[in-house]
Amino acid sequence: MTYPDSILYQVTKPARYTGGEWNAIIKDWDKTPIRIAIAYPDLYEIGMSNMAVPILYELLNSQSDVLAERVYAPWVDMAALLQARGIPLASLESGHPLKDFDIIGFSLGYELTYTNVLNMLHLAQIPVLAAERNDSHPVVIAGGGSVLNPEPMTDFIDFLVIGDGEEVLLELVDYFRSWKRQGKRAPKKELLRKVAAIPGIYVPSLYQVEYRADGLIKSIVPTMPQVKPSIQRRIVTKLPPPVTRPVVPYIEVVHDRGAIEIQRGCSRGCRFCQAGTIYRPVRERPKQEVIQAVEELITNCGYNEVSLVSLCTNDYSGIDRLVADFVQRYQSQNLALSLPSLRIDSFSVRLIDSLPTRRKTGLTFAPEAGSERLQRTINKTIPEEVLLETAAAAFDRGWTNLKLYFMLGLPTETVDDVNDIVQLVGNVRSLGSKVSRRQPQLRISLSSFVPKPHTPFQWVAQESEQQLTTKHELLKAGLKRKGVRLSWQDPKLSLLEAVLSRGDRRLGRVIYHAWKLGSTFDAWNERFSYENWLKAFSETGLEPSFYAHRERQLDEVLPWAHIDTGVSTAFLKQEYQYAMDGKPTPDCRYQECNACGLQRWQPDCQKKEQASVKTT
Ligand code: SF4
């Protein structure tokens, strides 16, 4: 029941749409009463590298009466053909049109995929606007990191899952189960009212947003007394079992390897980092569980490379012993381990150096800021001598390619801070020539700072395109040296990211218009049309700079004010003030609790953290 050959012959990479991969779960459609489509609004190759989809896929399919199938955003050639021939977008497993499912659940990890959500619904022949869907249509839900500010997508999604999905999804399934047993489909309105009572579920149509004359939000309040005024993020206290039988793609995908989540959350407290707030607290997977999971993953999938995934991998207690264990276990099998997200220190270099496959293709580190002053502001202090020591250890062990990430436009950044990046890169380069006696290859990757919701910088303004371009030009001139390559993200794209991350409910109109004008795959340079977005803004009477370039007052009602991550606003305000004062906040994992707010929900949070203090 896949798409006709006549279509597949005409598109790039037809295997994106054929399904039938190894470990795909195909259940009997007619005998399985609850049918859920897990939708990822980006290309197959990107979606197949995402960690959340396999977790939800396995969890839902583990229920005997639930069938979960996948669907990814079709690339433009496929989308055009489906549209032209009137063929509805279908799932990969059974090839059933999405409109035949009970629920379509979007995984939203990145704001620049929003127009793809609309396009997928449209290609599925389902009304894009929630208000235009009736009881015969699937219920459209969404979860993931970017729904911690759900407002820009509330015109299109019936309800959203805030936080870890593992427990709440099963609660939802329970509800659907009893609903289905009634032998009839309850009206959608009734369904939404019921699920609104589940902690972590946000039903936007049950909340009203009022605006002041100056365009700021006056209030966000439930429309019914029994609806909760704020939505608490769901947190699983213990990591659920890892996925060890994921679907194995037939074509090359972005991360072509197995992956085991060894740890969720990060307590380092970098002030620009949204993940540092919305995935707190730190939860480690026990070592034995990781070892067994890797063994099963290799057996079930045939991978010869496994990634140990975490926001900061070398914070995992005893990571060096875990790696040494793997090296010994798999030395005859040529298993490669990859450790993404490493901190800058010589311990990381030694760790990488101890890996069985030492393809010295390159090391990546993220100092983010060039000066120690700015590093203190963002609470990510890496003294220059530590960076140089780390680089020296890497050069000494044979690496000649280093990639360094910096962020431009950070709060309080001055031209001096930007010049410090030039100076720092120059010092690393000279050191590389001295230590390795070869010209090191340095790749400098620049991104523009986006003030994200639920961070201490949620109130600050994003720098204008002009300011960012000036700083970029400064770096381009300063780093014009042999062996140094500079890349950077288009500031217009960062502007859109800021708008979509910080937006309110009114932005739904802009997203809708931009999509109508042809915008999809906005994160792809070749697809991004700034003109479309500007036109969409002007047609809806809204201003992008109102969302991106405006500093918020500390008492302003923010569009995400009703979403409670557990980290309190008082803590974020204190962190903002500390940032302005250049005052650091220590990592609560190694020092005492900073009272970020989570202790209200998890009084033993700090105790658990201390129990797992790194012993390396
Ligand atoms: S409650 Fe305390 S220990 Fe837990 S994450 Fe927050 S600051 Fe850290």
XYZ file of C-alpha atoms and ligand atoms in Angstrom:
624
model
C 0.000 0.000 0.000
C 2.888 2.396 -0.641
C 2.885 5.153 -3.233
C 2.638 4.105 -6.917
C 5.903 3.383 -8.749
C 5.028 6.052 -11.297
C 5.558 8.613 -8.540
C 8.519 7.006 -6.827
C 10.441 6.862 -10.122
C 10.246 10.629 -10.399
C 11.530 11.693 -6.993
C 14.957 11.944 -5.413
C 15.670 9.139 -2.940
C 12.437 7.153 -3.259
C 13.534 5.062 -0.249
C 12.449 8.009 1.889
C 8.873 6.984 1.156
C 8.821 3.202 0.724
C 9.141 1.996 4.341
C 9.793 -1.730 4.862
C 12.994 -1.071 6.803
C 14.596 -3.532 9.171
C 12.846 -3.587 12.591
C 9.856 -1.621 11.332
C 6.769 -2.748 13.266
C 3.808 -3.664 11.127
C 0.633 -4.543 12.969
C -2.703 -5.717 11.666
C -4.533 -2.499 10.821
C -8.000 -4.022 11.030
C -7.403 -5.731 14.337
C -5.677 -2.843 16.140
C -8.208 -0.348 17.487
C -5.975 2.642 18.339
C -3.968 4.004 15.403
C -1.374 6.701 15.888
C 0.846 8.349 13.263
C 4.134 9.727 14.607
C 4.948 12.633 12.335
C 8.357 14.251 12.048
C 8.241 17.546 10.125
C 11.575 17.252 8.374
C 13.244 15.001 5.843
C 13.462 11.256 6.432
C 17.255 11.414 6.802
C 16.951 13.937 9.624
C 13.947 12.371 11.295
C 15.565 8.931 11.302
C 18.435 10.414 13.324
C 16.141 11.886 15.946
C 16.159 10.263 19.397
C 12.540 10.953 20.396
C 10.724 9.215 17.543
C 12.122 5.692 18.247
C 11.262 6.043 21.964
C 7.632 6.944 21.228
C 7.393 4.375 18.418
C 8.539 1.529 20.654
C 6.517 2.661 23.652
C 3.256 2.983 21.734
C 3.735 -0.229 19.775
C 4.422 -2.090 23.039
C 0.700 -1.700 23.748
C -1.091 -4.617 22.102
C -4.082 -2.541 21.024
C -2.059 0.394 19.669
C -0.469 0.716 16.281
C 2.116 3.474 15.766
C 3.471 4.244 12.306
C 5.925 6.884 11.054
C 5.693 9.671 8.535
C 8.302 12.293 7.597
C 7.977 15.503 5.602
C 8.137 14.746 1.890
C 10.722 16.776 0.032
C 9.409 19.371 -2.439
C 9.497 17.062 -5.474
C 7.411 14.407 -3.722
C 5.096 16.988 -2.181
C 4.407 18.496 -5.612
C 3.590 15.094 -7.108
C 1.281 14.104 -4.242
C -0.494 17.406 -4.573
C -0.792 17.220 -8.363
C -2.148 13.675 -8.336
C -4.392 14.110 -5.323
C -2.656 11.294 -3.444
C -2.849 11.760 0.334
C 0.266 11.664 2.497
C 0.542 8.198 4.025
C 2.449 6.368 6.752
C 5.576 4.356 6.004
C 4.546 1.101 7.680
C 1.125 0.286 6.235
C 0.810 3.065 3.676
C -2.502 4.195 5.162
C -3.373 7.852 4.580
C -2.786 9.952 7.685
C -6.427 10.986 7.654
C -7.366 7.382 8.588
C -5.449 7.500 11.899
C -7.019 8.408 15.256
C -4.154 10.637 16.299
C -1.341 12.384 14.460
C 1.464 13.293 16.845
C 4.096 15.762 15.666
C 7.542 15.791 17.222
C 8.586 19.457 17.294
C 12.206 19.954 18.204
C 12.974 23.029 16.119
C 10.901 26.085 15.296
C 12.045 26.295 11.667
C 10.055 23.136 10.856
C 6.686 24.738 11.668
C 5.605 25.370 8.081
C 6.293 21.698 7.341
C 3.640 20.738 9.907
C 1.075 22.718 7.945
C 2.258 21.260 4.673
C 2.084 17.696 5.959
C -1.481 18.190 7.203
C -2.436 19.764 3.881
C -0.842 16.930 1.883
C -2.686 14.496 4.146
C -5.900 16.240 3.026
C -6.643 17.287 6.606
C -7.636 20.908 7.346
C -4.594 22.779 8.579
C -6.471 24.918 11.096
C -7.644 23.102 14.227
C -10.867 25.140 14.195
C -11.735 23.755 10.747
C -11.296 20.103 11.700
C -14.395 18.215 12.748
C -15.037 15.013 14.687
C -14.209 12.850 11.653
C -10.638 14.129 11.475
C -7.710 12.733 13.447
C -6.773 14.547 16.630
C -3.548 16.485 15.977
C -1.134 16.665 18.899
C 2.489 17.787 19.344
C 5.334 17.495 21.807
C 9.081 18.157 21.874
C 11.519 20.840 22.961
C 10.063 23.729 20.989
C 6.515 23.339 22.396
C 7.747 24.741 25.710
C 6.480 27.885 24.027
C 3.482 26.332 22.301
C 1.679 29.568 21.404
C 2.821 30.135 17.785
C 1.453 26.690 16.818
C -1.812 26.772 18.740
C -3.948 27.508 15.631
C -2.950 24.168 14.172
C -2.580 21.709 17.064
C -5.462 20.353 19.164
C -3.353 19.745 22.238
C 0.285 19.636 23.270
C 2.366 17.432 25.531
C 4.680 19.518 27.715
C 7.851 17.744 28.862
C 8.898 14.087 28.880
C 6.373 12.130 26.856
C 6.920 8.589 28.088
C 4.441 8.465 30.966
C 1.874 10.946 29.758
C 1.455 9.235 26.384
C 0.427 6.008 28.078
C -2.073 7.954 30.187
C -3.473 9.413 26.970
C -3.674 5.975 25.396
C -5.624 4.782 28.451
C -8.095 7.527 27.889
C -8.411 6.752 24.171
C -8.823 3.093 25.012
C -11.882 3.677 27.195
C -13.197 6.218 24.716
C -12.973 3.648 21.883
C -14.600 0.985 24.047
C -17.694 3.142 24.200
C -18.133 2.144 20.571
C -18.490 5.681 19.312
C -16.272 8.636 18.804
C -16.872 11.241 21.424
C -17.132 14.773 20.065
C -13.704 16.343 19.842
C -14.679 19.133 22.221
C -15.540 16.629 24.918
C -12.284 14.795 24.297
C -10.267 17.999 24.646
C -11.969 18.906 27.903
C -11.123 15.505 29.353
C -7.475 15.381 28.319
C -6.998 18.943 29.603
C -7.184 17.482 33.117
C -4.106 15.290 32.527
C -0.995 16.927 34.036
C 1.354 18.114 31.269
C -1.396 18.382 28.629
C -2.120 21.820 27.230
C -5.314 22.372 25.222
C -4.910 25.858 23.717
C -8.578 26.247 22.751
C -9.440 26.204 26.473
C -7.318 29.282 27.191
C -7.913 32.862 26.219
C -5.156 35.358 25.562
C -5.989 39.025 26.067
C -3.805 41.822 24.694
C -3.248 45.380 25.832
C -3.585 48.359 23.518
C 0.208 48.453 23.052
C 0.216 44.854 21.786
C 1.652 43.269 24.928
C -0.124 40.352 26.541
C -2.518 41.298 29.325
C -3.415 37.809 30.488
C -3.556 34.124 29.563
C -6.445 32.504 31.386
C -8.485 29.314 31.145
C -11.950 29.744 29.662
C -13.475 27.298 32.152
C -13.045 27.146 35.932
C -12.050 23.462 35.960
C -9.131 23.998 33.546
C -5.730 24.340 35.222
C -4.248 27.865 35.030
C -0.709 26.640 34.399
C 0.685 23.520 32.811
C 3.436 21.721 34.676
C 6.129 20.077 32.590
C 6.095 16.303 32.883
C 9.329 14.808 34.197
C 10.086 11.101 34.309
C 12.097 10.470 37.466
C 13.830 7.406 36.034
C 14.850 7.043 32.417
C 12.644 4.480 30.667
C 14.408 1.447 29.107
C 16.518 2.429 26.100
C 15.450 1.599 22.563
C 17.563 -1.309 21.404
C 15.606 -2.374 18.324
C 15.162 0.871 16.370
C 14.176 0.937 12.715
C 17.334 0.716 10.573
C 17.193 2.893 7.454
C 18.180 1.571 4.021
C 19.621 4.884 2.945
C 22.308 6.986 4.551
C 20.889 9.269 7.235
C 22.455 12.137 9.177
C 23.592 9.994 12.110
C 24.222 6.619 10.555
C 24.795 4.718 13.780
C 23.083 3.326 16.836
C 22.418 5.629 19.774
C 21.847 5.080 23.468
C 20.719 7.919 25.709
C 23.021 7.600 28.707
C 21.814 10.693 30.532
C 18.985 13.242 30.266
C 19.280 16.803 31.542
C 22.205 19.057 32.334
C 22.827 21.131 35.463
C 25.721 23.273 34.216
C 23.424 26.257 33.916
C 24.727 27.973 30.762
C 22.418 30.973 30.664
C 21.791 30.986 26.903
C 20.876 27.303 26.784
C 17.214 26.317 26.741
C 17.984 22.596 26.989
C 19.707 23.310 30.308
C 16.345 24.366 31.755
C 13.746 22.287 29.961
C 15.414 18.917 30.519
C 16.359 19.395 34.195
C 17.113 17.554 36.431
C 19.972 15.250 35.443
C 18.967 11.608 35.204
C 21.650 9.027 34.513
C 21.117 5.600 33.064
C 22.891 2.984 35.208
C 26.143 1.714 33.692
C 24.954 -1.904 33.484
C 21.857 -0.818 31.581
C 24.036 1.107 29.086
C 26.329 -1.891 28.577
C 23.429 -4.249 28.003
C 21.680 -1.775 25.718
C 24.756 -1.411 23.482
C 25.055 -5.205 23.246
C 21.398 -5.545 22.241
C 21.612 -2.659 19.799
C 24.523 -4.250 17.962
C 22.781 -7.640 17.868
C 19.434 -6.240 16.747
C 20.663 -3.720 14.203
C 24.142 -4.747 13.067
C 25.619 -1.341 13.800
C 29.387 -1.009 14.028
C 29.187 2.431 15.575
C 27.245 3.484 18.665
C 26.818 6.963 20.048
C 26.486 7.539 23.807
C 24.088 10.455 23.824
C 23.747 13.157 26.458
C 23.726 16.954 26.621
C 27.228 16.763 28.132
C 28.603 13.261 27.752
C 31.638 13.583 29.978
C 29.453 14.583 32.952
C 28.222 10.985 33.073
C 29.609 9.398 36.255
C 32.579 7.190 35.452
C 32.408 7.815 31.677
C 36.102 6.891 31.381
C 35.504 3.524 33.033
C 32.463 2.930 30.830
C 34.487 3.708 27.695
C 37.364 1.493 28.893
C 34.886 -1.316 29.461
C 33.559 -0.982 25.897
C 37.059 -0.874 24.451
C 37.927 -4.127 26.183
C 34.636 -5.836 25.336
C 34.578 -4.981 21.656
C 38.255 -4.803 20.739
C 37.932 -7.748 18.347
C 34.712 -6.472 16.762
C 35.940 -3.114 15.599
C 33.069 -1.254 17.274
C 33.385 2.501 17.056
C 32.014 4.614 19.884
C 31.102 8.216 19.433
C 30.847 10.715 22.287
C 29.036 13.850 21.168
C 28.877 17.050 23.267
C 32.199 16.965 25.060
C 33.315 19.634 27.488
C 36.535 21.506 26.855
C 39.252 19.887 28.942
C 42.140 17.520 28.489
C 40.057 14.753 30.089
C 37.833 14.878 26.981
C 40.847 14.578 24.709
C 42.171 11.586 26.663
C 38.710 10.053 26.538
C 38.419 10.446 22.768
C 41.968 9.186 22.389
C 41.060 6.015 24.262
C 38.269 5.129 21.831
C 38.810 1.988 19.768
C 38.514 3.656 16.386
C 40.656 6.728 16.481
C 39.842 8.296 13.180
C 41.502 11.585 13.854
C 39.210 13.451 11.554
C 38.450 16.267 13.925
C 37.480 17.396 17.393
C 34.705 19.832 18.166
C 34.531 22.201 21.117
C 32.198 25.069 21.967
C 33.800 27.947 23.919
C 30.835 30.123 22.720
C 32.484 33.432 23.735
C 35.982 34.773 23.133
C 36.526 36.640 26.398
C 36.394 35.389 29.958
C 34.235 38.377 30.883
C 31.538 37.323 28.427
C 31.937 33.686 29.424
C 31.155 34.683 33.014
C 28.055 36.483 31.756
C 26.770 33.353 30.042
C 27.953 31.127 32.929
C 30.182 29.009 30.707
C 33.670 29.807 31.833
C 36.507 28.144 30.036
C 39.748 29.978 30.883
C 41.977 30.505 27.869
C 44.710 28.364 29.420
C 42.248 25.436 29.676
C 41.263 25.802 26.025
C 44.925 26.019 24.982
C 45.851 23.070 27.184
C 43.011 21.055 25.601
C 44.051 22.067 22.105
C 47.692 21.203 22.898
C 46.630 17.750 24.150
C 44.664 17.220 20.928
C 47.501 18.382 18.633
C 49.985 16.317 20.621
C 47.879 13.186 20.075
C 47.749 13.691 16.319
C 44.611 15.728 15.697
C 45.140 18.598 13.348
C 41.493 19.499 12.664
C 39.646 21.387 15.359
C 36.168 22.846 15.085
C 35.304 25.678 17.463
C 31.780 27.026 17.978
C 31.183 30.648 18.908
C 27.973 32.579 19.360
C 27.683 36.181 18.196
C 25.326 38.735 19.695
C 25.381 37.390 23.246
C 24.005 39.814 25.875
C 26.531 42.555 26.800
C 28.896 41.506 23.960
C 31.163 44.314 22.744
C 33.567 44.695 19.850
C 36.373 43.839 22.303
C 34.736 40.469 22.977
C 34.603 39.806 19.246
C 38.262 40.781 18.853
C 39.029 38.347 21.643
C 37.680 35.542 19.442
C 40.220 36.553 16.772
C 42.965 36.572 19.380
C 41.929 33.212 20.840
C 41.726 31.483 17.451
C 45.116 32.963 16.550
C 46.626 31.538 19.743
C 45.162 28.076 19.063
C 46.537 28.218 15.529
C 50.053 29.177 16.646
C 49.972 26.476 19.282
C 48.913 23.888 16.688
C 51.831 24.769 14.397
C 54.230 24.551 17.336
C 52.965 21.301 18.872
C 52.148 19.292 15.761
C 54.715 20.960 13.501
C 52.014 21.077 10.851
C 49.535 23.687 9.854
C 46.398 22.958 11.927
C 43.045 23.212 10.214
C 40.633 25.262 12.296
C 36.979 25.467 11.402
C 35.208 28.297 13.182
C 31.464 27.992 13.241
C 29.474 31.071 14.196
C 25.856 31.140 15.188
C 23.737 34.093 16.198
C 22.390 34.198 19.717
C 18.637 33.565 19.962
C 17.129 34.580 23.337
C 15.061 31.506 24.120
C 12.027 31.125 26.385
C 12.580 29.677 29.871
C 16.193 30.863 30.018
C 17.662 33.733 32.078
C 18.014 35.603 28.764
C 14.343 35.295 27.799
C 13.874 39.032 28.423
C 16.772 40.330 26.279
C 16.572 41.619 22.724
C 18.211 39.806 19.841
C 20.785 41.917 18.015
C 19.757 43.337 14.658
C 20.993 41.923 11.375
C 23.136 45.022 10.932
C 24.853 44.605 14.331
C 25.494 40.923 13.693
C 26.797 41.520 10.188
C 29.262 44.143 11.471
C 30.636 41.651 13.988
C 30.806 38.964 11.357
C 32.763 41.249 9.042
C 35.175 41.937 11.889
C 35.778 38.236 12.337
C 36.040 37.618 8.600
C 38.801 40.194 8.349
C 40.568 39.130 11.556
C 40.529 35.419 10.795
C 41.687 35.621 7.194
C 44.555 33.262 7.801
C 45.838 30.063 6.277
C 44.189 27.017 7.828
C 41.223 28.908 9.296
C 37.782 28.447 7.769
C 34.790 30.440 8.895
C 31.134 29.519 8.504
C 28.068 31.203 9.844
C 24.335 31.030 9.867
C 22.373 33.617 7.926
C 21.230 36.212 10.529
C 17.847 36.391 8.770
C 17.312 32.752 9.665
C 18.266 33.483 13.283
C 15.785 36.350 13.282
C 13.023 33.985 12.167
C 14.092 31.463 14.787
C 13.882 34.169 17.473
C 10.445 35.268 16.278
C 9.049 31.744 16.201
C 10.566 30.798 19.570
C 9.412 33.948 21.382
C 6.131 34.481 19.583
C 2.595 34.583 20.867
C -0.648 33.164 19.523
C -0.966 35.854 16.849
C 2.030 34.383 15.054
C -0.135 31.478 13.860
C -1.477 33.860 11.200
C 2.033 34.675 10.035
C 3.053 30.997 9.850
C -0.130 30.253 7.924
C 0.484 33.066 5.427
C 4.154 32.171 4.947
C 3.138 28.579 4.213
C 0.435 29.760 1.803
C 3.132 31.775 0.017
C 5.124 28.573 -0.447
C 7.438 28.444 2.580
C 8.441 24.963 3.717
C 11.777 23.577 4.938
C 12.738 27.024 6.245
C 15.901 25.708 7.903
C 17.250 24.783 4.469
C 19.167 27.657 2.893
C 18.002 26.788 -0.602
C 14.369 26.833 0.556
C 14.363 29.743 2.992
C 12.546 32.767 1.614
C 12.915 35.829 3.808
C 10.675 37.731 1.364
C 7.801 35.284 1.992
C 8.056 35.848 5.717
C 8.251 39.629 5.408
C 5.184 39.536 3.185
C 3.393 37.270 5.664
C 4.171 39.719 8.466
C 2.974 42.700 6.502
C -0.233 40.923 5.416
C -1.055 40.137 9.037
C -0.070 43.549 10.392
C 2.610 42.182 12.702
C 6.256 43.208 13.089
C 9.106 40.679 13.336
C 11.194 43.070 15.431
C 8.403 43.263 18.038
C 9.194 39.620 18.773
C 12.936 39.415 18.110
C 14.485 42.822 18.778
C 12.433 44.087 21.702
C 13.753 43.892 25.245
C 11.041 42.622 27.601
C 10.360 44.184 30.973
C 10.922 41.726 33.805
C 7.253 41.964 34.786
C 5.874 41.534 31.248
C 3.448 38.634 30.743
C 5.429 36.438 28.381
C 3.602 34.245 25.841
C 4.838 31.121 27.673
C 3.954 32.408 31.174
C 1.408 29.601 31.699
C 3.959 26.865 30.969
C 5.749 25.842 34.158
C 9.031 24.052 33.492
C 9.672 23.651 37.219
C 12.495 26.180 37.085
C 11.011 29.286 38.697
C 10.794 32.769 37.204
C 12.415 34.093 40.398
C 15.457 31.892 39.714
C 15.615 33.006 36.061
C 15.441 36.662 37.138
C 18.208 36.103 39.655
C 20.307 34.414 36.960
C 19.658 37.328 34.615
C 20.895 39.738 37.278
C 23.939 37.544 37.956
C 24.664 37.606 34.215
C 24.606 41.382 34.170
C 26.903 41.403 37.216
C 29.230 38.788 35.693
C 28.567 36.503 38.630
C 28.847 32.746 38.140
C 26.384 30.132 39.391
C 28.023 26.809 40.199
C 26.846 23.467 38.848
C 24.439 22.052 41.447
C 25.650 18.581 40.615
C 28.967 19.212 42.320
C 27.984 21.944 44.766
C 24.937 22.724 46.786
C 21.463 23.128 45.345
C 20.878 26.502 43.692
C 17.161 26.294 44.459
C 16.246 26.636 40.792
C 12.661 25.830 41.628
C 12.610 22.140 40.826
C 13.101 21.338 44.496
C 9.374 22.260 44.873
C 8.476 19.195 42.806
C 11.433 16.980 43.550
C 12.630 17.622 47.104
C 15.332 14.972 46.805
C 16.670 16.384 43.509
C 19.950 17.508 44.998
C 20.420 14.302 46.946
C 20.137 12.274 43.768
C 22.539 14.595 42.009
C 25.141 14.245 44.711
C 24.802 10.485 44.712
C 25.971 10.436 41.127
C 28.858 12.872 41.361
C 31.502 12.022 38.824
C 34.306 9.983 40.287
C 36.844 10.224 37.511
S 16.584 21.725 42.331
Fe 18.678 22.208 42.990
S 19.805 20.324 42.559
Fe 17.891 20.156 41.376
S 18.375 20.970 39.342
Fe 17.588 22.690 40.563
S 19.439 23.663 41.415
Fe 20.031 21.612 40.732
